[in-house]
Tab-separated table of C-alpha atoms in Angstrom:
chain	number	residue	atom	x	y	z
A	669	UNK	CA	24.762	10.269	63.161
A	670	UNK	CA	28.573	9.531	65.347
A	671	UNK	CA	29.867	10.857	61.643
A	672	UNK	CA	27.596	14.471	61.269
A	673	UNK	CA	28.570	14.980	64.910
A	674	UNK	CA	32.331	14.618	64.123
A	675	UNK	CA	32.644	16.203	60.876
A	676	UNK	CA	30.830	19.628	62.196
A	677	UNK	CA	33.535	19.845	64.875
A	678	UNK	CA	36.157	19.754	62.945
A	679	UNK	CA	33.713	22.243	60.871
A	680	UNK	CA	33.980	24.438	63.859
A	681	UNK	CA	37.589	24.011	64.502
A	682	UNK	CA	38.857	24.485	61.115
A	683	UNK	CA	36.357	27.252	60.753
A	684	UNK	CA	37.776	29.385	63.904
A	685	UNK	CA	41.415	29.141	62.612
A	686	UNK	CA	40.036	30.570	59.385
A	687	UNK	CA	37.781	32.975	62.024
A	688	UNK	CA	41.343	33.712	63.964
A	689	UNK	CA	43.550	34.103	60.820
A	690	UNK	CA	40.827	36.846	59.092
A	691	UNK	CA	40.509	38.292	62.389
A	692	UNK	CA	44.462	39.592	62.617
A	693	UNK	CA	45.551	39.636	58.881
A	694	UNK	CA	42.950	40.185	56.124
A	695	UNK	CA	39.979	42.659	58.406
A	696	UNK	CA	41.279	45.916	58.473
A	697	UNK	CA	41.701	47.405	61.244
A	698	UNK	CA	38.177	50.022	62.526
A	699	UNK	CA	38.905	53.984	61.948
A	700	UNK	CA	38.083	55.069	65.617
A	701	UNK	CA	39.731	52.535	67.704
A	702	UNK	CA	43.484	53.185	68.582
A	703	UNK	CA	45.529	51.196	66.626
A	704	UNK	CA	44.691	47.448	66.149
A	705	UNK	CA	42.421	47.313	68.741
A	706	UNK	CA	39.713	46.794	67.562
A	707	UNK	CA	40.209	43.261	66.607
A	708	UNK	CA	39.607	42.355	69.428
A	709	UNK	CA	36.043	43.405	68.597
A	710	UNK	CA	35.958	39.609	66.901
A	711	UNK	CA	36.333	37.901	70.296
A	712	UNK	CA	34.740	40.621	72.754
A	713	UNK	CA	31.279	41.130	71.524
A	714	UNK	CA	30.917	37.101	70.325
A	715	UNK	CA	31.285	36.026	74.259
A	716	UNK	CA	29.123	38.939	75.278
A	717	UNK	CA	26.416	37.455	73.064
A	718	UNK	CA	27.244	33.950	74.140
A	719	UNK	CA	26.773	35.105	77.447
A	720	UNK	CA	23.528	35.923	76.787
A	721	UNK	CA	21.929	33.717	75.105
A	722	UNK	CA	23.649	31.360	77.769
A	723	UNK	CA	20.973	33.132	80.654
A	724	UNK	CA	18.305	33.089	78.123
A	725	UNK	CA	18.784	29.449	77.835
A	726	UNK	CA	19.196	28.810	81.255
A	727	UNK	CA	15.839	30.829	81.877
A	728	UNK	CA	14.383	28.817	79.794
A	729	UNK	CA	15.201	25.073	81.208
A	730	UNK	CA	14.191	27.211	84.419
A	731	UNK	CA	10.791	27.669	83.004
A	732	UNK	CA	10.253	24.352	81.791
A	733	UNK	CA	11.633	22.555	85.164
A	734	UNK	CA	8.463	24.838	87.158
A	735	UNK	CA	6.199	23.933	84.491
A	736	UNK	CA	7.576	19.725	84.016
A	737	UNK	CA	9.017	19.867	87.512
A	738	UNK	CA	11.917	17.622	85.041
A	739	UNK	CA	15.577	17.359	87.040
A	740	UNK	CA	17.008	17.724	83.532
A	741	UNK	CA	15.905	20.753	82.762
A	742	UNK	CA	16.986	21.629	86.090
A	743	UNK	CA	20.705	20.509	85.460
A	744	UNK	CA	20.387	22.405	81.965
A	745	UNK	CA	19.273	25.361	83.882
A	746	UNK	CA	22.469	24.706	85.491
A	747	UNK	CA	25.118	23.941	82.956
A	748	UNK	CA	24.030	26.734	80.892
A	749	UNK	CA	24.245	29.453	83.753
A	750	UNK	CA	27.480	27.731	84.038
A	751	UNK	CA	28.384	27.945	80.907
A	752	UNK	CA	27.186	32.259	80.884
A	753	UNK	CA	29.306	32.956	84.050
A	754	UNK	CA	32.307	31.532	81.778
A	755	UNK	CA	31.748	33.918	78.914
A	756	UNK	CA	31.397	36.838	81.102
A	757	UNK	CA	34.221	36.735	82.599
A	758	UNK	CA	35.684	36.382	79.337
A	759	UNK	CA	34.241	38.933	77.503
A	760	UNK	CA	35.105	41.119	81.149
A	761	UNK	CA	38.621	39.819	80.543
A	762	UNK	CA	38.709	41.081	76.782
A	763	UNK	CA	36.905	44.508	76.996
A	764	UNK	CA	39.491	45.484	79.964
A	765	UNK	CA	42.055	44.754	77.877
A	766	UNK	CA	40.578	46.834	75.302
A	767	UNK	CA	39.151	49.176	77.659
A	768	UNK	CA	43.730	49.467	78.041
A	769	UNK	CA	44.536	49.923	74.676
A	770	UNK	CA	42.162	52.931	73.800
A	771	UNK	CA	41.127	54.924	77.130
A	772	UNK	CA	44.016	53.717	79.360
A	773	UNK	CA	42.551	52.265	81.818
A	774	UNK	CA	41.727	48.558	82.892
A	775	UNK	CA	38.846	49.398	84.745
A	776	UNK	CA	36.516	52.371	84.025
A	777	UNK	CA	33.598	52.215	85.806
A	778	UNK	CA	31.569	52.733	82.613
A	779	UNK	CA	27.879	51.906	82.485
A	780	UNK	CA	29.047	49.086	80.518
A	781	UNK	CA	31.695	48.073	82.614
A	782	UNK	CA	29.367	48.165	85.773
A	783	UNK	CA	26.523	46.619	84.238
A	784	UNK	CA	29.290	43.751	83.604
A	785	UNK	CA	30.024	42.814	87.102
A	786	UNK	CA	26.040	43.506	88.027
A	787	UNK	CA	25.189	40.602	86.365
A	788	UNK	CA	28.389	38.682	87.558
A	789	UNK	CA	26.757	39.176	90.649
A	790	UNK	CA	23.050	38.484	89.590
A	791	UNK	CA	24.919	34.923	88.706
A	792	UNK	CA	27.305	33.826	90.819
A	793	UNK	CA	24.591	34.018	93.468
A	794	UNK	CA	22.870	32.121	91.526
A	795	UNK	CA	25.019	29.172	92.171
A	796	UNK	CA	25.698	30.406	95.601
A	797	UNK	CA	21.823	29.248	95.899
A	798	UNK	CA	22.225	25.779	94.127
A	799	UNK	CA	25.173	25.502	96.764
A	800	UNK	CA	23.600	26.370	99.635
A	801	UNK	CA	20.645	24.139	99.209
A	802	UNK	CA	20.930	20.166	100.221
A	803	UNK	CA	17.711	18.585	98.927
A	804	UNK	CA	17.319	18.439	95.128
A	805	UNK	CA	13.606	19.333	94.410
A	806	UNK	CA	13.547	22.577	96.725
A	807	UNK	CA	17.063	23.164	94.854
A	808	UNK	CA	15.503	22.805	91.491
A	809	UNK	CA	12.855	24.823	92.400
A	810	UNK	CA	14.030	27.508	94.237
A	811	UNK	CA	17.020	27.770	91.934
A	812	UNK	CA	14.516	27.977	88.899
A	813	UNK	CA	12.374	30.810	89.957
A	814	UNK	CA	15.875	32.502	91.215
A	815	UNK	CA	17.745	32.211	87.545
A	816	UNK	CA	13.746	33.798	85.453
A	817	UNK	CA	13.282	37.019	88.178
A	818	UNK	CA	17.333	37.124	86.848
A	819	UNK	CA	17.009	36.377	83.912
A	820	UNK	CA	14.447	40.441	83.553
A	821	UNK	CA	17.369	41.635	84.698
A	822	UNK	CA	19.793	40.594	81.620
A	823	UNK	CA	17.968	42.437	78.281
A	824	UNK	CA	18.129	45.670	80.855
A	825	UNK	CA	22.020	45.239	82.176
A	826	UNK	CA	23.169	44.427	78.924
A	827	UNK	CA	21.167	46.948	76.497
A	828	UNK	CA	18.720	49.091	77.813
A	829	UNK	CA	21.298	50.338	79.888
A	830	UNK	CA	24.504	51.082	78.039
A	831	UNK	CA	21.993	52.814	75.552
A	832	UNK	CA	20.591	54.871	78.709
A	833	UNK	CA	23.748	56.408	79.796
A	834	UNK	CA	26.968	58.126	78.077
A	835	UNK	CA	29.372	55.554	77.439
A	836	UNK	CA	32.538	55.409	76.675
A	837	UNK	CA	31.895	51.882	75.589
A	838	UNK	CA	32.254	52.250	71.383
A	839	UNK	CA	28.601	51.721	69.362
A	840	UNK	CA	26.892	48.898	69.528
A	841	UNK	CA	26.476	46.254	66.809
A	842	UNK	CA	23.554	47.239	65.516
A	843	UNK	CA	23.454	51.345	66.029
A	844	UNK	CA	21.171	54.186	67.811
A	845	UNK	CA	20.208	55.028	63.854
A	846	UNK	CA	18.916	50.678	63.943
A	847	UNK	CA	22.117	49.684	61.319
A	848	UNK	CA	24.958	47.490	61.490
A	849	UNK	CA	27.531	50.175	59.761
A	850	UNK	CA	31.003	47.783	59.327
A	851	UNK	CA	32.806	47.247	56.128
A	852	UNK	CA	32.468	43.970	54.536
A	853	UNK	CA	36.179	42.639	55.255
A	854	UNK	CA	34.779	42.946	59.736
A	855	UNK	CA	31.509	42.614	59.012
A	856	UNK	CA	32.115	39.083	57.530
A	857	UNK	CA	34.966	37.789	60.554
A	858	UNK	CA	32.666	39.566	62.651
A	859	UNK	CA	29.307	37.240	61.982
A	860	UNK	CA	31.594	34.281	60.980
A	861	UNK	CA	33.001	34.297	64.665
A	862	UNK	CA	29.582	35.142	66.424
A	863	UNK	CA	28.315	31.938	64.642
A	864	UNK	CA	30.901	29.784	65.594
A	865	UNK	CA	31.361	30.898	69.092
A	866	UNK	CA	27.149	29.887	69.401
A	867	UNK	CA	27.466	26.699	67.764
A	868	UNK	CA	31.352	26.483	70.378
A	869	UNK	CA	28.668	27.409	73.249
A	870	UNK	CA	25.855	24.019	72.216
A	871	UNK	CA	28.768	21.376	71.853
A	872	UNK	CA	29.798	22.731	75.813
A	873	UNK	CA	26.311	22.724	76.399
A	874	UNK	CA	25.544	19.353	75.269
A	875	UNK	CA	28.838	18.258	76.639
A	876	UNK	CA	27.697	19.859	80.339
A	877	UNK	CA	24.133	17.187	79.867
A	878	UNK	CA	25.784	14.653	79.013
A	879	UNK	CA	28.142	14.894	82.086
A	880	UNK	CA	25.068	15.642	84.456
A	881	UNK	CA	23.411	12.412	83.253
A	882	UNK	CA	26.129	10.109	83.431
A	883	UNK	CA	26.906	11.478	87.043
A	884	UNK	CA	22.576	11.773	88.252
A	885	UNK	CA	22.819	7.776	86.727
A	886	UNK	CA	26.035	6.889	88.005
A	887	UNK	CA	24.617	8.283	92.074
A	888	UNK	CA	21.076	6.449	91.628
A	889	UNK	CA	22.903	3.549	90.584
A	890	UNK	CA	25.753	4.187	94.267
A	891	UNK	CA	22.189	4.743	96.196
A	892	UNK	CA	20.533	1.287	94.415
A	893	UNK	CA	23.186	-0.632	95.829
A	894	UNK	CA	24.123	0.604	98.946
A	895	UNK	CA	20.179	-0.176	99.569
A	896	UNK	CA	20.388	-3.772	97.921
I	1033	UNK	CA	79.003	51.035	73.483
I	1034	UNK	CA	76.337	48.981	73.000
I	1035	UNK	CA	73.596	49.042	70.242
I	1036	UNK	CA	69.932	50.022	71.220
I	1037	UNK	CA	68.869	49.835	67.723
I	1038	UNK	CA	66.511	47.282	67.114
I	1039	UNK	CA	68.204	44.394	65.150
I	1040	UNK	CA	65.679	44.212	62.058
I	1041	UNK	CA	63.140	46.512	61.177
I	1042	UNK	CA	59.653	44.630	61.845
I	1043	UNK	CA	57.308	44.851	59.296
I	1044	UNK	CA	53.718	45.623	61.725
I	1045	UNK	CA	51.697	42.810	60.261
I	1046	UNK	CA	55.253	41.118	61.650
I	1047	UNK	CA	53.044	41.138	64.917
I	1048	UNK	CA	50.019	40.710	64.062
I	1049	UNK	CA	51.254	37.259	62.156
I	1050	UNK	CA	52.431	36.140	66.168
I	1051	UNK	CA	49.115	36.975	67.661
I	1052	UNK	CA	47.307	35.367	65.491
I	1053	UNK	CA	49.426	32.048	65.430
I	1054	UNK	CA	49.631	31.990	69.997
I	1055	UNK	CA	45.519	31.954	69.751
I	1056	UNK	CA	45.295	29.479	66.555
I	1057	UNK	CA	47.738	27.305	69.249
I	1058	UNK	CA	45.370	28.146	72.140
I	1059	UNK	CA	42.356	28.006	70.233
I	1060	UNK	CA	43.847	23.660	68.218
I	1061	UNK	CA	44.396	22.877	72.594
I	1062	UNK	CA	41.446	23.775	73.600
I	1063	UNK	CA	39.626	22.107	70.515
I	1064	UNK	CA	41.100	18.827	70.636
I	1065	UNK	CA	40.376	18.510	74.228
I	1066	UNK	CA	36.751	18.890	73.839
I	1067	UNK	CA	37.079	16.378	70.822
I	1068	UNK	CA	38.620	14.245	73.598
I	1069	UNK	CA	36.297	14.650	76.200
I	1070	UNK	CA	33.347	15.184	74.026
I	1071	UNK	CA	34.523	11.043	72.457
I	1072	UNK	CA	34.787	10.183	76.858
I	1073	UNK	CA	31.674	11.309	77.500
I	1074	UNK	CA	29.977	9.486	75.018
I	1075	UNK	CA	31.380	6.242	75.683
I	1076	UNK	CA	30.165	6.401	78.557
I	1077	UNK	CA	27.068	7.420	78.440
I	1078	UNK	CA	26.941	4.474	75.860
I	1079	UNK	CA	27.898	2.210	78.476
I	1080	UNK	CA	25.730	3.495	81.093
I	1081	UNK	CA	22.718	2.629	79.051
I	1082	UNK	CA	23.514	-0.074	77.826
I	1083	UNK	CA	24.775	-1.902	81.401
I	1084	UNK	CA	21.166	-0.017	82.361
I	1085	UNK	CA	19.370	-2.731	80.448
I	1086	UNK	CA	17.750	-6.011	80.807
C-alpha cells in the first residue's frame, strides 16, 4: 500500500511537470485573449474548481458530524474548509493577474470577483467561529451547522451569479450553449491540470487528516499523563 | 553613446520557456516538501499507534 501511494505521488509530481510544460510550450494561446494571458486558465480554473470541491467535502463531513457525532468528521470538515480557502485565495490572485493583463486593472468588482470575495468572507467567518469557541463539542456542532448553511451559498456565488449578470469574465468552461468549446491542445492540458489539482487537493487533505489525528491522540495522551 | 537596443533578438517562446522553468522549480520544491511531510506524518502516525498498543 505504501509503495502504491509513493508511486502515485511521484506520478503526480511528473504529471504536473508535463502539464506545466504543456501549458506554456505546447498549447496555443486562445484567440479571444490578450497575448499569452489565456495560459493562466490552466491553473486559475482548476484552483477555483478545487476550492468548490473542498467546500463540498467540508459540507459532507459537517453533515456526517451532525449525524454520527464523530470528532474525525469535524476535523475533516475544518481541514477541507482551510484548504478551500487556500485554493480560493490562489484563484483570486491568479484571476487578478489575468484581469490586469486583460482589462488593465487588478480589480474591477466584476460579478465573479465580487462573489469570490463574498465566498472568502463566508469561509473566513467559519474559521473565526471555530477559533472563538473553546469547548470541543459545542465548537464542532456549531461549526458543522454553519458549514452546511455556508455551502448553500457556494453554488449560487460560484455558478449562478456569474451567469445571471453580465460580466467581463470569459465564458465558463461549459458555456451558455452547454458546450465545452476548446481546441484539442487546450482541452488536453486543461483537463489534465484539473485532474492533477484534484489529486493534489486529496493528498493535502489526507495529510491534514493524519496531522489532526496525531495532534488529537498526543493531546489525549498528555491529558492522561497529567491525570495519572 | 549608450546603445539602448536589445542585445539579442529573443524569440517569443524564450519568455514562455523561462516562465515554465520557474513554475517547474516552484512545483518541484512544493512537491519534494510534500513527499517529505507525507513520510514524516506517516512515521509519526505509525509510531503513535504502535505506542498505544498493549
